[in-house]
């Protein structure tokens, strides 16, 4: 090795040792007769000292010429520092350098390699290899590494077998758009990159592998939007001979193991909530349960008083923002503006202030008596100091809108602390959801999800009401994982494809191999997949997933560092028998 | 769980326990009044017993109807077996079944699910999920799992960080052919799938990650041949601030860790051999060192005796096949036929039998005196009982041919035992190799490999003689891994590209990002990549890598199970702005 120690290693106990370090020049402080260099590597920073009269003059001069980000190898003696720095682990010592080799020079970086940099997003993406030198970015990838190792440690301990499934598979029409890979040997034919290893992991269950996992790259050629990547990573798992209960317990175990071993947090056992309740109480299938502020419905209490908005509403529903009764007119106007934004889409906001002096003030005072408003407050279990915020309209839409408002109020009240964690299982998702665009039902999870047997009779009459053996894990209002108990017999799978609008022929062409497999002794099975990039970002307390990916693509799906995608040669196109239409 | 125990778990100590098992019917033995079923899962086999008069009649009848590969759940009592089976771990007990549920039926499999199956290759590929049920296949994937876990355990212990590099990257002209992925958003532009994460891992070194690894899928669109897969897996590693010595030690450590922890074998420390010596002594850069049989050159001894073949030969070289002196004429003819095959390409074979009676017999007796032949034998250090086999011709070609013969003789003499392991580092590979087809030098390892500084002066005058800081690990005559110390400065990298025939513009377009990175403080670095599929197959003592891959493609690059590659829809092509030329 070109070093005896790392730059994060030396302590007082090492004083007088001869050491060799290697790393990058973080900064220089030049006091004329004394020169200090902070030498940085992945493990930390160690201060080097060069003193006029004590350090060889030629060496001193070379050291002074070593600019930011130069790569140095130094030999020297560990000495105790006069003025210690308790902010870094090596802050009690410095190295008196007796030999210095410049391993490489460096041009001035296009942005500062500091925790807070002056580089904009585009520049940092182009020079990603420099951005990765910054502590906050490097630490995110180190966290990811730890998450991956701990995930494997837990699953290995539970007798899961890691199996690699293929990346060059077959394009299927269901789900998002596939990336495809033209075959050079079979012209006109294409492989597809997997959106998930779903069918393969099910086949492994048919094979008897019984407990499978893989931390695996998946691909979706979706229209890009902020913080979505064309390639992403899943913790992909499947188990056989289990019930839903076993899956929930096993993967609650995984998440608690990760919190304990990566963050040192003892997560309490993960509560479960029916999808219907989540929608009713939070207007979301991924409620942020770091805070309460559940929905309260007061539709009945508002009827017959000639307030047209409530009179015509299918649902009047609200939240209690505790401690906000003294919001100013301006503050409440801002909330109204917020819910009226196109992204939220409400027509307006009704408020009821339960003032600290015990009086009630509402935007609908002229329609309701103080007694009637008091009854609302009671229903909300409100206290003086509370602010009730109400939306009205069609049930589903109104709940969705109120969810946005609830999240905003949670934010304002500081209830969405990124260092706090609240996990939740949402269970009993609907099997199907109506798609207005295609005018047919789509699988809410995927076509391999089993319906609840007791709901099967609704499949023809009221398909939207059929519940699935499907579950999501939600942490802090973000879906981090989802799965289901799968169909494991051919007739049910065929029935499912029928209801999703597949002809029998299409189903056979696309998924015949899976249905065939179900006829050769398929065990009951189910599984889950966690979005690994997202899970890491939540553990890191950061909204964006981008910095948890070493070399991410930008919002146009481009890697601007390597300039990809890019044109290929005519020869390549010819070999693939392809022409590009301009 | 649908079971209390696995099918590999029950022992005498469990007798009288009430248990629930789930698994597949391996076989039935029906003695009329007694019926046994072997129930199988991933963990083993447990015998179930049903007895007329003792077992409920309806249950007995259902059990009798449960054919091969049916999926059963049974409840019952563990009892001691009358006739024990010491071939299986559960062989001392059986389960007296009191309840049986058929979890799924099974059609008759197209081949038998036994260690030795009657299914041909094609059938087993089509029904891969059934082939995976067979013990020998399942065990190979379990071995692979263990190899992966132990690889990570070792590298984690050495402070390597696992970093995922992108799969959608950029097509580069160097190396094998890329698989490409058309962009739907940027028409006419393509991503490429990585042949290796080479440039990314080097960028991670520039970033200061210092020790990187990844068990990662790589892709090569090469012309297919037996036992080559378009997608394969590498253990990919890179280190900074190291010398070649550090890399060799670290990864010798990995391989010895794997042998110890996966196979319980203490591998001795791995010897090192110069490439030049390997070629001279074995005619191969990946010699099988499980056996000696080194080449001996006797060119000088053969000259001037009017044997035309030797007279005109640049090199006369042979091996000593110990104990083969009494080979019959027929056996020697077979060896001659072997070396004359087009795949080997020799013109003929000269032999010298050092008979057990001390006499010498040779195919060139009329050109050489017994004394001259004796001198050959001395050079070979031959003893009575030995057979010397000689080839002659142009040095490089002749050595290659003799390598084939050496391997054949090793095989014949039982010296290539798959349960024995011999590892070797081959070092100091040439930097460049001449390609007759393109009439230019190609990088022998890859364009990022550093030349030996002491050979740099030969780059213009005798490029083929420049040695590289490049090394391969060879086990049992197979290259399992290779790597190099990399170039880490722009001028040398540019020089290298020049010598590989890149224009400056091409080099910049393809690898500008890497050369840019080298200007911002790149540390000395190097690395290695192991072929994980191959490494597993060697550990498994099997020649083919295919069964160490869960879902392999066939020799035409097809997955016949899912029928991939396959045509995509016109709509997909249109979205990608592509047309297929028929």
PDB file of C-alpha atoms in Angstrom, chain A residues 163-166 200 204 207 209, chain B residues 125 128-129 131-132 137 141 144 533 545-553 561:
ATOM      1  CA  UNK A 163     -30.640 -15.928  -7.048  1.00  0.00           C
ATOM      2  CA  UNK A 164     -29.764 -13.772 -10.042  1.00  0.00           C
ATOM      3  CA  UNK A 165     -32.554 -13.533 -12.583  1.00  0.00           C
ATOM      4  CA  UNK A 166     -31.910 -12.542 -16.200  1.00  0.00           C
ATOM      5  CA  UNK A 200     -38.869 -15.377 -12.558  1.00  0.00           C
ATOM      6  CA  UNK A 204     -38.304 -20.073  -8.488  1.00  0.00           C
ATOM      7  CA  UNK A 207     -38.969 -24.801  -8.494  1.00  0.00           C
ATOM      8  CA  UNK A 209     -36.530 -22.456  -3.804  1.00  0.00           C
TER       9      UNK A 209
ATOM     10  CA  UNK B 125     -34.270 -25.604 -20.855  1.00  0.00           C
ATOM     11  CA  UNK B 128     -36.213 -24.864 -16.576  1.00  0.00           C
ATOM     12  CA  UNK B 129     -38.441 -24.362 -13.511  1.00  0.00           C
ATOM     13  CA  UNK B 131     -35.111 -28.797 -13.945  1.00  0.00           C
ATOM     14  CA  UNK B 132     -34.352 -26.454 -11.040  1.00  0.00           C
ATOM     15  CA  UNK B 137     -29.183 -28.205 -10.238  1.00  0.00           C
ATOM     16  CA  UNK B 141     -27.414 -22.366  -7.261  1.00  0.00           C
ATOM     17  CA  UNK B 144     -23.460 -19.811  -6.018  1.00  0.00           C
ATOM     18  CA  UNK B 533     -20.263 -17.913 -13.238  1.00  0.00           C
ATOM     19  CA  UNK B 545     -21.311 -22.680 -16.422  1.00  0.00           C
ATOM     20  CA  UNK B 546     -24.901 -23.068 -17.525  1.00  0.00           C
ATOM     21  CA  UNK B 547     -26.254 -24.812 -14.475  1.00  0.00           C
ATOM     22  CA  UNK B 548     -24.767 -22.160 -12.226  1.00  0.00           C
ATOM     23  CA  UNK B 549     -27.119 -19.660 -13.849  1.00  0.00           C
ATOM     24  CA  UNK B 550     -30.746 -19.868 -12.790  1.00  0.00           C
ATOM     25  CA  UNK B 551     -32.233 -19.004 -16.174  1.00  0.00           C
ATOM     26  CA  UNK B 552     -29.528 -19.336 -18.837  1.00  0.00           C
ATOM     27  CA  UNK B 553     -29.878 -18.715 -22.535  1.00  0.00           C
ATOM     28  CA  UNK B 561     -38.708 -20.954 -21.710  1.00  0.00           C
TER      29      UNK B 561
END
